[in-house]
Short mmCIF file of C-alpha atoms and ligand atoms in Angstrom, two decimals:
data_model
loop_
_atom_site.label_atom_id
_atom_site.label_comp_id
_atom_site.label_asym_id
_atom_site.label_seq_id
_atom_site.Cartn_x
_atom_site.Cartn_y
_atom_site.Cartn_z
CA UNK A 1364 20.09 -27.66 9.58
CA UNK A 1365 23.49 -27.84 8.07
CA UNK A 1366 24.96 -24.29 7.74
CA UNK A 1367 26.96 -25.40 4.45
CA UNK A 1368 23.73 -26.68 2.93
CA UNK A 1369 21.76 -23.59 3.82
CA UNK A 1370 21.69 -20.32 1.88
CA UNK A 1371 20.02 -17.03 3.04
CA UNK A 1372 18.79 -14.60 0.51
CA UNK A 1373 18.08 -11.27 2.40
CA UNK A 1374 16.84 -7.75 1.61
CA UNK A 1375 19.48 -5.19 1.83
CA UNK A 1376 17.43 -3.27 4.53
CA UNK A 1377 17.51 -6.19 6.94
CA UNK A 1378 20.81 -7.81 6.21
CA UNK A 1379 22.71 -6.06 8.77
CA UNK A 1380 20.47 -7.30 11.63
CA UNK A 1381 20.81 -10.89 10.46
CA UNK A 1382 24.61 -10.98 9.78
CA UNK A 1383 25.55 -11.03 13.56
CA UNK A 1384 23.60 -14.46 13.89
CA UNK A 1385 24.92 -15.87 10.64
CA UNK A 1386 26.32 -19.25 11.37
CA UNK A 1387 29.81 -19.75 10.03
CA UNK A 1388 29.69 -21.57 6.56
CA UNK A 1389 26.07 -20.38 5.61
CA UNK A 1390 25.98 -18.67 2.40
CA UNK A 1391 24.51 -15.34 2.02
CA UNK A 1392 23.19 -13.19 -0.52
CA UNK A 1393 21.73 -9.48 -0.55
CA UNK A 1394 19.17 -8.14 -2.88
CA UNK A 1395 18.65 -4.47 -3.36
CA UNK A 1396 15.58 -2.95 -1.43
CA UNK A 1397 14.72 -0.84 -4.44
CA UNK A 1398 13.35 -4.16 -6.21
CA UNK A 1399 10.19 -3.77 -3.90
CA UNK A 1400 9.04 -0.59 -6.22
CA UNK A 1401 7.63 -3.26 -8.39
CA UNK A 1402 6.21 -6.59 -7.13
CA UNK A 1403 6.67 -8.43 -10.35
CA UNK A 1404 10.31 -7.32 -10.46
CA UNK A 1405 10.95 -8.32 -6.77
CA UNK A 1406 9.17 -11.83 -7.55
CA UNK A 1407 11.27 -12.52 -10.38
CA UNK A 1408 14.64 -11.41 -8.82
CA UNK A 1409 14.02 -13.59 -5.82
CA UNK A 1410 13.17 -16.80 -8.01
CA UNK A 1411 16.29 -16.01 -10.17
CA UNK A 1412 18.30 -15.94 -7.01
CA UNK A 1413 16.62 -19.12 -5.85
CA UNK A 1414 17.07 -20.87 -9.15
CA UNK A 1415 20.71 -20.03 -9.11
CA UNK A 1416 21.14 -21.70 -5.42
CA UNK A 1417 19.38 -24.93 -5.53
CA UNK A 1418 22.23 -27.03 -6.96
CA UNK A 1419 24.36 -26.01 -3.87
CA UNK A 1420 21.76 -25.75 -1.00
CA UNK A 1421 19.14 -27.87 0.56
CA UNK A 1422 17.52 -25.28 2.52
CA UNK A 1423 17.03 -21.73 1.34
CA UNK A 1424 15.99 -19.04 3.77
CA UNK A 1425 14.42 -15.75 2.87
CA UNK A 1426 15.08 -12.63 4.65
CA UNK A 1427 11.71 -11.22 3.63
CA UNK A 1428 8.20 -11.10 4.51
CA UNK A 1429 5.06 -11.59 2.44
CA UNK A 1430 6.24 -8.17 1.04
CA UNK A 1431 2.99 -7.04 -0.95
CA UNK A 1432 2.67 -10.84 -1.99
CA UNK A 1433 6.02 -10.62 -4.06
CA UNK A 1434 7.01 -14.12 -2.32
CA UNK A 1435 3.60 -15.54 -3.49
CA UNK A 1436 4.14 -17.83 -6.49
CA UNK A 1437 7.96 -18.65 -5.72
CA UNK A 1438 9.07 -22.24 -5.98
CA UNK A 1439 12.56 -23.90 -5.17
CA UNK A 1440 13.58 -26.76 -7.16
CA UNK A 1441 14.34 -29.55 -4.66
CA UNK A 1442 14.91 -27.24 -1.78
CA UNK A 1443 12.95 -26.34 1.41
CA UNK A 1444 12.14 -22.70 1.59
CA UNK A 1445 11.76 -20.93 4.90
CA UNK A 1446 10.18 -17.48 5.12
CA UNK A 1447 9.19 -15.62 8.42
CA UNK A 1448 5.47 -15.59 8.72
CA UNK A 1449 5.14 -11.69 8.67
CA UNK A 1450 3.44 -9.04 6.32
CA UNK A 1451 6.64 -6.94 5.87
CA UNK A 1452 9.96 -5.94 7.14
CA UNK A 1453 8.52 -3.60 9.75
CA UNK A 1454 7.13 -6.82 11.51
CA UNK A 1455 10.69 -8.30 11.40
CA UNK A 1456 12.32 -5.40 12.90
CA UNK A 1457 9.57 -5.54 15.65
CA UNK A 1458 9.96 -9.19 16.38
CA UNK A 1459 6.81 -10.54 15.52
CA UNK A 1460 3.46 -10.24 13.59
CA UNK A 1461 1.76 -9.70 16.97
CA UNK A 1462 3.77 -6.70 17.74
CA UNK A 1463 3.39 -5.05 14.27
CA UNK A 1464 -0.71 -5.65 14.90
CA UNK A 1465 -0.29 -3.97 18.30
CA UNK A 1466 1.45 -1.07 16.90
CA UNK A 1467 -1.32 -0.72 14.42
CA UNK A 1468 -3.85 -0.66 17.43
CA UNK A 1469 -1.71 2.14 19.05
CA UNK A 1470 -1.54 4.48 15.96
CA UNK A 1471 -2.32 3.26 12.41
CA UNK A 1472 -0.86 6.35 11.03
CA UNK A 1473 2.51 5.67 11.82
CA UNK A 1474 5.45 6.13 9.54
CA UNK A 1475 8.17 3.62 10.56
CA UNK A 1476 11.87 4.15 10.16
CA UNK A 1477 14.86 2.11 10.98
CA UNK A 1478 18.62 2.71 11.05
CA UNK A 1479 18.85 0.87 7.66
CA UNK A 1480 15.85 2.63 5.94
CA UNK A 1481 17.45 6.10 7.00
CA UNK A 1482 20.74 4.97 5.78
CA UNK A 1483 19.21 3.70 2.47
CA UNK A 1484 18.22 7.34 1.70
CA UNK A 1485 14.84 6.06 0.33
CA UNK A 1486 12.35 6.86 2.82
CA UNK A 1487 9.65 9.10 1.89
CA UNK A 1488 11.52 11.94 3.69
CA UNK A 1489 14.35 11.51 1.21
CA UNK A 1490 12.02 11.99 -1.62
CA UNK A 1491 10.95 15.05 -0.10
CA UNK A 1492 14.08 16.61 -1.02
CA UNK A 1493 13.40 15.91 -4.71
CA UNK A 1494 10.26 17.64 -4.20
CA UNK A 1495 11.89 20.51 -2.93
CA UNK A 1496 14.48 20.85 -5.89
CA UNK A 1497 11.53 20.58 -8.24
CA UNK A 1498 8.77 22.69 -7.02
CA UNK A 1499 10.32 24.96 -4.32
CA UNK A 1500 10.15 24.77 -0.57
CA UNK A 1501 6.73 26.02 0.33
CA UNK A 1502 4.95 23.99 -2.48
CA UNK A 1503 6.85 20.90 -1.60
CA UNK A 1504 6.04 21.17 2.18
CA UNK A 1505 2.13 21.64 1.23
CA UNK A 1506 2.41 18.76 -1.21
CA UNK A 1507 4.08 16.69 1.64
CA UNK A 1508 1.78 17.81 4.42
CA UNK A 1509 -1.20 16.78 2.21
CA UNK A 1510 0.17 13.35 1.53
CA UNK A 1511 0.97 12.79 5.17
CA UNK A 1512 -2.31 14.16 6.49
CA UNK A 1513 -3.59 10.90 8.21
CA UNK A 1514 -0.17 10.45 9.93
CA UNK A 1515 0.26 11.13 13.44
CA UNK A 1516 3.40 9.44 14.55
CA UNK A 1517 7.07 8.77 13.29
CA UNK A 1518 8.33 5.78 14.94
CA UNK A 1519 12.06 4.93 15.15
CA UNK A 1520 12.35 1.10 15.80
CA UNK A 1521 15.41 0.36 18.03
CA UNK A 1522 16.30 -3.29 17.59
CA UNK A 1523 18.94 -2.58 20.41
CA UNK A 1524 21.84 -3.55 18.31
CA UNK A 1525 22.99 -0.04 17.23
CA UNK A 1526 24.18 3.13 18.20
CA UNK A 1527 21.08 5.36 17.16
CA UNK A 1528 22.05 8.97 18.09
CA UNK A 1529 22.07 10.26 14.49
CA UNK A 1530 18.84 8.31 13.82
CA UNK A 1531 17.19 10.10 16.65
CA UNK A 1532 18.20 13.36 15.61
CA UNK A 1533 17.01 12.70 12.12
CA UNK A 1534 13.65 11.50 13.27
CA UNK A 1535 13.16 14.28 15.48
CA UNK A 1536 14.08 16.98 13.09
CA UNK A 1537 11.67 15.26 10.40
CA UNK A 1538 8.81 14.52 12.83
CA UNK A 1539 9.06 18.41 13.74
CA UNK A 1540 8.99 19.63 10.20
CA UNK A 1541 6.12 17.50 9.19
CA UNK A 1542 4.16 18.01 12.51
CA UNK A 1543 4.31 14.26 13.58
CA UNK A 1544 4.77 12.95 17.07
CA UNK A 1545 8.19 11.23 17.41
CA UNK A 1546 8.27 8.00 19.32
CA UNK A 1547 11.08 5.46 19.70
CA UNK A 1548 9.78 2.08 19.92
CA UNK A 1549 11.33 -1.22 21.00
CA UNK A 1550 12.22 -3.76 18.20
CA UNK A 1551 13.66 -7.16 18.71
CA UNK A 1552 16.21 -9.37 17.00
CA UNK A 1553 14.24 -12.49 17.59
CA UNK A 1554 13.04 -13.42 14.13
CA UNK A 1555 16.39 -12.25 12.56
CA UNK A 1556 18.27 -14.81 14.90
CA UNK A 1557 15.74 -17.44 14.37
CA UNK A 1558 15.73 -17.34 10.49
CA UNK A 1559 19.25 -18.38 10.58
CA UNK A 1560 19.59 -20.43 13.64
CA UNK A 1561 16.17 -21.88 13.91
CA UNK A 1562 14.08 -23.27 15.46
CA UNK A 1563 11.68 -22.49 12.55
CA UNK A 1564 8.34 -22.91 14.29
CA UNK A 1565 4.89 -21.42 13.88
CA UNK A 1566 6.36 -18.06 13.08
CA UNK A 1567 7.79 -19.26 9.84
CA UNK A 1568 6.29 -20.40 6.55
CA UNK A 1569 7.92 -23.64 5.50
CA UNK A 1570 7.47 -24.79 1.85
CA UNK A 1571 8.44 -28.09 0.91
CA UNK A 1572 10.64 -28.89 -2.30
CA UNK A 1573 9.12 -27.85 -5.39
CA UNK A 1574 5.80 -26.62 -3.77
CA UNK A 1575 4.61 -22.94 -4.49
CA UNK A 1576 4.39 -20.32 -1.96
CA UNK A 1577 0.73 -19.06 -1.59
CA UNK A 1578 -0.97 -16.23 0.21
CA UNK A 1579 -2.58 -18.58 2.63
CA UNK A 1580 0.56 -19.74 3.90
CA UNK A 1581 1.05 -16.60 5.68
CA UNK A 1582 -2.49 -16.40 7.33
CA UNK B 799 -11.55 14.33 -28.20
CA UNK B 800 -7.81 15.45 -27.85
CA UNK B 801 -5.80 13.67 -25.36
CA UNK B 802 -4.38 16.73 -24.13
CA UNK B 803 -5.32 16.40 -20.34
CA UNK B 804 -4.01 13.07 -20.42
CA UNK B 805 -0.84 14.21 -21.55
CA UNK B 806 -0.59 17.15 -19.25
CA UNK B 807 -1.20 15.01 -16.23
CA UNK B 808 0.86 12.16 -17.11
CA UNK B 809 3.88 14.62 -17.74
CA UNK B 810 3.30 16.38 -14.54
CA UNK B 811 2.25 19.67 -16.17
CA UNK B 812 0.15 20.84 -13.45
CA UNK B 813 -0.82 24.25 -14.79
CA UNK B 814 -1.33 23.10 -18.25
CA UNK B 815 -3.66 20.16 -16.78
CA UNK B 816 -5.92 22.61 -14.89
CA UNK B 817 -5.98 24.92 -17.65
CA UNK B 818 -7.08 22.05 -19.94
CA UNK B 819 -9.80 21.34 -17.52
CA UNK B 820 -11.13 24.67 -17.49
CA UNK B 821 -11.24 24.77 -21.22
CA UNK B 822 -12.97 21.38 -21.41
CA UNK B 823 -15.69 22.76 -18.77
CA UNK B 824 -16.15 25.84 -20.85
CA UNK B 825 -16.67 23.74 -23.89
CA UNK B 826 -19.38 21.83 -21.82
CA UNK B 827 -17.64 18.61 -21.79
CA UNK B 828 -19.15 16.11 -19.38
CA UNK B 829 -17.53 15.57 -15.99
CA UNK B 830 -17.41 12.09 -16.55
CA UNK B 831 -15.50 12.38 -19.76
CA UNK B 832 -13.03 14.76 -18.07
CA UNK B 833 -12.60 12.11 -15.26
CA UNK B 834 -12.00 9.33 -17.88
CA UNK B 835 -9.01 11.32 -19.21
CA UNK B 836 -7.67 12.00 -15.53
CA UNK B 837 -7.92 8.22 -14.74
CA UNK B 838 -6.21 7.36 -18.01
CA UNK B 839 -3.51 9.74 -16.89
CA UNK B 840 -3.31 8.20 -13.43
CA UNK B 841 -2.80 4.79 -14.98
CA UNK B 842 0.19 6.16 -16.99
CA UNK B 843 1.40 7.52 -14.05
CA UNK B 844 1.14 4.27 -11.99
CA UNK B 845 3.08 2.54 -14.85
CA UNK B 846 5.94 5.03 -14.76
CA UNK B 847 5.94 4.75 -11.13
CA UNK B 848 6.36 0.91 -11.50
CA UNK B 849 8.81 0.96 -14.18
CA UNK B 850 10.92 3.32 -12.10
CA UNK B 851 10.73 6.55 -14.32
CA UNK B 852 8.68 8.08 -11.57
CA UNK B 853 9.26 8.38 -7.92
CA UNK B 854 6.88 9.21 -5.02
CA UNK B 855 6.99 12.81 -5.60
CA UNK B 856 5.16 12.43 -8.87
CA UNK B 857 2.73 10.12 -7.25
CA UNK B 858 2.08 12.95 -4.71
CA UNK B 859 1.80 15.63 -7.32
CA UNK B 860 -0.70 13.41 -9.48
CA UNK B 861 -2.80 12.66 -6.40
CA UNK B 862 -3.01 16.37 -5.81
CA UNK B 863 -3.91 17.18 -9.44
CA UNK B 864 -6.68 14.70 -8.97
CA UNK B 865 -7.84 16.37 -6.04
CA UNK B 866 -7.82 19.77 -7.80
CA UNK B 867 -9.66 18.55 -10.76
CA UNK B 868 -12.17 16.95 -8.57
CA UNK B 869 -12.85 20.12 -7.01
CA UNK B 870 -13.06 22.06 -10.24
CA UNK B 871 -15.42 19.58 -11.72
CA UNK B 872 -17.69 18.89 -8.65
CA UNK B 873 -19.79 22.05 -8.72
CA UNK B 874 -20.28 21.55 -12.38
CA UNK B 875 -21.63 18.11 -11.61
CA UNK B 876 -24.01 19.62 -9.06
CA UNK B 877 -25.30 22.20 -11.59
CA UNK B 878 -26.42 19.67 -14.18
CA UNK B 879 -29.88 18.19 -13.41
CA UNK B 880 -29.50 15.00 -11.64
CA UNK B 881 -31.26 12.19 -12.88
CA UNK B 882 -32.30 9.88 -9.89
CA UNK B 883 -28.89 8.54 -8.33
CA UNK B 884 -28.37 5.06 -9.51
CA UNK B 885 -27.75 3.81 -6.02
CA UNK B 886 -26.04 4.07 -2.78
CA UNK B 887 -22.61 3.03 -2.09
CA UNK B 888 -20.75 2.89 1.16
CA UNK B 889 -16.93 3.28 0.71
CA UNK B 890 -14.07 3.41 2.98
CA UNK B 891 -10.27 2.10 3.60
CA UNK B 892 -10.26 -0.64 6.21
CA UNK B 893 -8.99 -0.40 9.82
CA UNK B 894 -5.17 -0.14 10.24
CA UNK B 895 -4.78 1.27 6.72
CA UNK B 896 -4.49 4.86 5.80
CA UNK B 897 -3.74 4.84 2.14
CA UNK B 898 -6.40 6.82 0.37
CA UNK B 899 -5.11 7.86 -3.10
CA UNK B 900 -6.83 4.78 -4.72
CA UNK B 901 -10.01 5.01 -2.66
CA UNK B 902 -10.54 8.66 -3.33
CA UNK B 903 -10.48 7.89 -7.16
CA UNK B 904 -12.90 4.89 -6.77
CA UNK B 905 -15.19 7.17 -4.67
CA UNK B 906 -15.01 9.99 -7.14
CA UNK B 907 -15.46 7.82 -10.16
CA UNK B 908 -18.62 6.30 -8.70
CA UNK B 909 -20.02 9.79 -7.91
CA UNK B 910 -19.28 11.02 -11.49
CA UNK B 911 -21.24 7.93 -12.62
CA UNK B 912 -24.09 9.33 -10.64
CA UNK B 913 -23.99 6.97 -7.58
CA UNK B 914 -24.84 8.29 -4.13
CA UNK B 915 -21.43 7.74 -2.22
CA UNK B 916 -20.76 7.93 1.51
CA UNK B 917 -17.03 7.90 1.99
CA UNK B 918 -15.98 6.97 5.68
CA UNK B 919 -12.28 7.95 5.16
CA UNK B 920 -9.44 5.81 6.24
CA UNK B 921 -8.92 3.29 9.17
CA UNK B 922 -12.44 2.60 9.40
CA UNK B 923 -13.25 0.10 12.00
CA UNK B 924 -15.74 -2.55 11.33
CA UNK B 925 -18.28 -0.86 13.81
CA UNK B 926 -18.40 2.21 11.75
CA UNK B 927 -19.14 0.27 8.64
CA UNK B 928 -21.99 -1.58 10.42
CA UNK B 929 -23.36 1.69 11.98
CA UNK B 930 -23.37 3.35 8.42
CA UNK B 931 -24.82 0.52 6.63
CA UNK B 932 -27.79 0.52 9.17
CA UNK B 933 -28.24 4.51 8.71
CA UNK B 934 -27.35 5.08 5.15
CA UNK B 935 -28.64 1.63 3.76
CA UNK B 936 -26.46 1.33 0.70
CA UNK B 937 -26.79 -1.39 -1.83
CA UNK B 938 -23.16 -1.82 -2.21
CA UNK B 939 -20.21 -1.67 0.24
CA UNK B 940 -16.83 -0.92 -1.30
CA UNK B 941 -13.57 -1.71 1.02
CA UNK B 942 -10.07 -0.54 0.05
CA UNK B 943 -6.82 -1.75 1.34
CA UNK B 944 -3.29 -1.59 0.08
CA UNK B 945 -1.49 -3.34 3.05
CA UNK B 946 -1.51 -7.14 3.12
CA UNK B 947 -2.42 -6.57 6.83
CA UNK B 948 -5.49 -4.81 5.75
CA UNK B 949 -6.73 -8.16 4.08
CA UNK B 950 -7.34 -9.52 7.39
CA UNK B 951 -9.21 -6.18 8.27
CA UNK B 952 -11.42 -6.51 5.25
CA UNK B 953 -12.17 -10.14 6.51
CA UNK B 954 -12.88 -9.03 9.85
CA UNK B 955 -15.27 -6.26 8.42
CA UNK B 956 -17.10 -8.57 6.27
CA UNK B 957 -17.34 -11.15 9.06
CA UNK B 958 -18.99 -8.43 11.26
CA UNK B 959 -21.21 -7.55 8.45
CA UNK B 960 -22.21 -11.18 8.40
CA UNK B 961 -22.65 -11.37 12.20
CA UNK B 962 -24.73 -8.52 12.30
CA UNK B 963 -27.13 -10.27 9.92
CA UNK B 964 -26.71 -7.47 7.23
CA UNK B 965 -24.59 -9.49 4.68
CA UNK B 966 -27.71 -10.14 2.56
CA UNK B 967 -28.66 -6.54 2.44
CA UNK B 968 -25.32 -5.47 0.70
CA UNK B 969 -22.98 -6.55 -2.20
CA UNK B 970 -19.44 -6.20 -1.19
CA UNK B 971 -16.39 -5.27 -3.42
CA UNK B 972 -12.90 -4.84 -2.55
CA UNK B 973 -9.82 -3.36 -4.19
CA UNK B 974 -6.49 -1.65 -3.80
CA UNK B 975 -2.66 -2.76 -4.40
CA UNK B 976 -2.23 -6.43 -4.64
CA UNK B 977 -5.94 -7.26 -4.11
CA UNK B 978 -6.88 -10.25 -6.27
CA UNK B 979 -9.33 -13.22 -6.74
CA UNK B 980 -7.50 -15.05 -3.99
CA UNK B 981 -7.72 -12.27 -1.51
CA UNK B 982 -11.60 -11.89 -2.55
CA UNK B 983 -12.19 -15.46 -1.43
CA UNK B 984 -9.86 -15.03 1.65
CA UNK B 985 -12.04 -11.81 2.67
CA UNK B 986 -15.40 -13.34 1.67
CA UNK B 987 -16.24 -10.44 -0.63
CA UNK B 988 -18.54 -10.75 -3.67
CA UNK B 989 -16.03 -9.35 -5.97
CA UNK B 990 -12.85 -7.39 -6.37
CA UNK B 991 -11.88 -4.60 -8.87
CA UNK B 992 -8.37 -3.86 -10.20
CA UNK B 993 -9.11 -0.25 -10.84
CA UNK B 994 -11.81 2.50 -10.30
CA UNK B 995 -13.59 1.69 -13.55
CA UNK B 996 -14.00 -2.23 -12.46
CA UNK B 997 -15.66 -0.72 -9.36
CA UNK B 998 -18.08 1.29 -11.44
CA UNK B 999 -18.78 -1.55 -13.78
CA UNK B 1000 -19.63 -3.87 -10.66
CA UNK B 1001 -21.87 -1.21 -8.98
CA UNK B 1002 -23.61 -0.74 -12.12
CA UNK B 1003 -24.23 -4.63 -12.65
CA UNK B 1004 -25.08 -5.17 -9.08
CA UNK B 1005 -27.54 -2.16 -8.49
CA UNK B 1006 -29.43 -2.65 -11.89
CA UNK B 1007 -29.69 -6.42 -10.91
CA UNK B 1008 -31.31 -5.68 -7.65
C1 B12 C 2470 1.75 6.04 -1.90
C2 B12 C 2470 2.02 5.05 -0.99
C3 B12 C 2470 1.96 5.42 0.37
C4 B12 C 2470 1.85 6.93 0.98
C5 B12 C 2470 0.09 6.86 1.01
C6 B12 C 2470 -0.51 8.23 0.96
C7 B12 C 2470 -1.87 8.24 0.99
N1 B12 C 2470 -2.52 9.37 1.31
O1 B12 C 2470 -2.58 7.38 0.34
C8 B12 C 2470 2.55 6.72 2.33
C9 B12 C 2470 4.04 7.22 1.75
C10 B12 C 2470 1.89 7.72 3.24
C11 B12 C 2470 2.54 5.28 2.54
C12 B12 C 2470 2.61 4.79 3.65
C13 B12 C 2470 2.79 3.55 4.18
N2 B12 C 2470 3.02 2.41 3.34
CO1 B12 C 2470 2.73 2.77 1.51
N3 B12 C 2470 2.75 2.69 -0.70
C14 B12 C 2470 2.18 3.73 -1.34
C15 B12 C 2470 2.49 3.37 -2.88
C16 B12 C 2470 3.97 3.62 -3.29
C17 B12 C 2470 1.34 3.74 -3.75
C18 B12 C 2470 -0.23 3.27 -3.40
C19 B12 C 2470 -0.96 4.26 -4.18
O2 B12 C 2470 -1.73 5.14 -3.67
N4 B12 C 2470 -1.09 4.18 -5.75
C20 B12 C 2470 -1.77 5.00 -6.36
C21 B12 C 2470 -3.14 4.22 -6.65
C22 B12 C 2470 -4.00 5.20 -7.46
O3 B12 C 2470 -2.95 3.13 -7.61
P1 B12 C 2470 -3.78 1.64 -7.73
O4 B12 C 2470 -3.74 0.75 -6.79
O5 B12 C 2470 -3.65 1.53 -9.20
O6 B12 C 2470 -5.42 2.34 -7.56
C23 B12 C 2470 -6.58 1.68 -8.11
C24 B12 C 2470 -6.81 0.35 -7.48
O7 B12 C 2470 -6.09 -0.03 -6.28
C25 B12 C 2470 -8.35 0.45 -7.37
N5 B12 C 2470 -8.78 0.51 -5.94
C26 B12 C 2470 -8.48 1.06 -4.89
N6 B12 C 2470 -9.30 0.86 -3.68
C27 B12 C 2470 -10.26 -0.04 -4.30
C28 B12 C 2470 -11.48 -0.34 -3.77
C29 B12 C 2470 -12.43 -0.99 -4.51
C30 B12 C 2470 -13.66 -1.33 -3.87
C31 B12 C 2470 -12.23 -1.28 -5.83
C32 B12 C 2470 -13.28 -1.74 -6.72
C33 B12 C 2470 -11.15 -0.70 -6.36
C34 B12 C 2470 -10.11 -0.09 -5.55
O8 B12 C 2470 -8.75 1.54 -7.88
C35 B12 C 2470 -7.63 2.52 -7.80
C36 B12 C 2470 -7.81 3.65 -8.92
O9 B12 C 2470 -8.07 2.95 -10.25
C37 B12 C 2470 2.41 1.71 -2.75
C38 B12 C 2470 3.29 0.73 -3.62
C39 B12 C 2470 2.62 0.59 -4.83
N7 B12 C 2470 3.24 0.49 -5.81
O10 B12 C 2470 1.34 0.32 -4.83
C40 B12 C 2470 3.04 1.62 -1.22
C41 B12 C 2470 2.87 0.36 -0.22
C42 B12 C 2470 1.24 -0.08 -0.49
N8 B12 C 2470 2.96 0.89 1.04
C43 B12 C 2470 3.77 -0.06 1.88
C44 B12 C 2470 3.85 0.13 3.05
C45 B12 C 2470 4.66 -0.72 3.88
C46 B12 C 2470 3.63 1.41 3.82
C47 B12 C 2470 4.06 1.75 5.36
C48 B12 C 2470 3.77 0.70 6.43
C49 B12 C 2470 5.42 2.25 5.14
C50 B12 C 2470 6.18 2.73 6.59
N9 B12 C 2470 7.61 2.50 6.44
O11 B12 C 2470 5.71 3.19 7.58
C51 B12 C 2470 3.16 2.93 5.52
C52 B12 C 2470 1.80 2.38 6.09
C53 B12 C 2470 0.77 3.46 6.57
C54 B12 C 2470 -0.47 2.56 6.82
N10 B12 C 2470 -1.06 2.19 8.30
O12 B12 C 2470 -1.43 2.57 6.03
C55 B12 C 2470 3.69 -1.29 1.13
C56 B12 C 2470 2.77 -2.37 1.69
C57 B12 C 2470 3.49 -3.60 1.99
C58 B12 C 2470 2.44 -4.44 2.65
N11 B12 C 2470 2.65 -4.64 3.97
O13 B12 C 2470 1.39 -5.00 2.25
C59 B12 C 2470 3.73 -1.01 -0.33
C60 B12 C 2470 3.19 -2.05 -1.21
C61 B12 C 2470 5.04 -0.48 -0.82
C62 B12 C 2470 6.09 -1.45 -0.89
N12 B12 C 2470 6.39 -2.03 -1.98
O14 B12 C 2470 6.63 -2.07 0.26
N13 B12 C 2470 2.40 4.77 1.56
#
């Protein structure tokens, strides 16, 4: 895999984890995480970014997962596509799909946060502030508690690369306010490193040039 | 019928929506009609969420309004003389998944349409479904899931039903978020429904056919 002929297109929530491993000469493009709000919009944006890259690259890497099937249907003209074989970015931060599934066994009612999620200002707890502005503190709190009624845990994923003091403070305060148990869980950089440096083993979906990404590729 | 209720919910006018429901009930409007309006409004809310006009708070408030309307309408439903329930449906959100706004709507729409519904809640493991199939003896099992990870849980649940020799006793429908025909095949269900009405239509078709 020649770095010059490889390009990575990644979500703004994961890019800072990938950059430390980026081989010199590899082209890198970031797409706004906000696109996730609508699966069709995300799919269209990814396809456009891919189409704009196929003439200069031979391999296109996606810093995404299945992401609500937003990647299903994508196709790269004349290029190989490589995508981590995970459901979403939480598995990326945890280092593997197995680690993600193991967390589900521990506590399915977990809200996951990462440094990037907290900094993006787009987690559900940021939206809470919109609620307070609109409906006042007590109504907001009751709405939010209701919304989170099946949640037991707030987990901060530590990939080991960052100073997390302010994240811990933020999570502790947030967990306390909404009656959740706070836990810091170990993440991993393994998938972030391997997406750009290889090897692209069984943990990755490899889509041959002009083939279409399918749901089955991920399962 | 005016669409005041649809507009009130879709525009997040909570008070006005609840007032409207009271008015409709006083006017002896059927619960199913009220719920149809509420559903139509939820669809608009969903669209506005997807196109970026609304954010999570609106989804929360809409979910809350649905709950309140359900609570208001339920006693009325209990009062009206019940013709024989059309059949029994077991519903739940599969293991690992705790999204329940969509499932609650489906559950309630089935009730409004005179099915007897047993709702097992969220994060329901295969064993619980098996136990409930044996005891409640539903004709239809409805599985909800919003995470793509939940599609594996749907598959495992249906395999467990098969393994217990109960697959021929029930029809299975799935739904939620990105569920489509491909997922239906993957999970081994009989059909998928893209919204609550589709679920009701499937249930009617299957239970009459039995
Ligand atoms: C609301 C929401 C939440 C709420 C849930 C509150 C609750 N009590 O349900 C909160 C904020 C708590 C939440 C948490 C999480 N969520 Co969430 N959530 C959503 C969101 C925004 C909307 C889902 C919803 O309720 N819609 C409203 C309903 C009414 O809409 P609907 O689908 O049209 O409903 C109809 C159909 O689905 C159908 N239907 C539903 N069930 C069934 C069943 C049958 C049998 C039939 C026939 C029909 C049917 O009928 C419904 C009514 O007409 C979606 C994004 C989206 N746009 O869908 C993400 C989304 C599903 N969540 C997602 C994620 C990642 C999470 C978290 C992991 C986030 C985190 N950082 O921790 C957690 C996971 C928790 C868990 N273990 O389940 C991802 C899933 C990605 C993936 N892996 O597949 C999504 C797609 C967001 C995204 N784009 O990334 N979430």
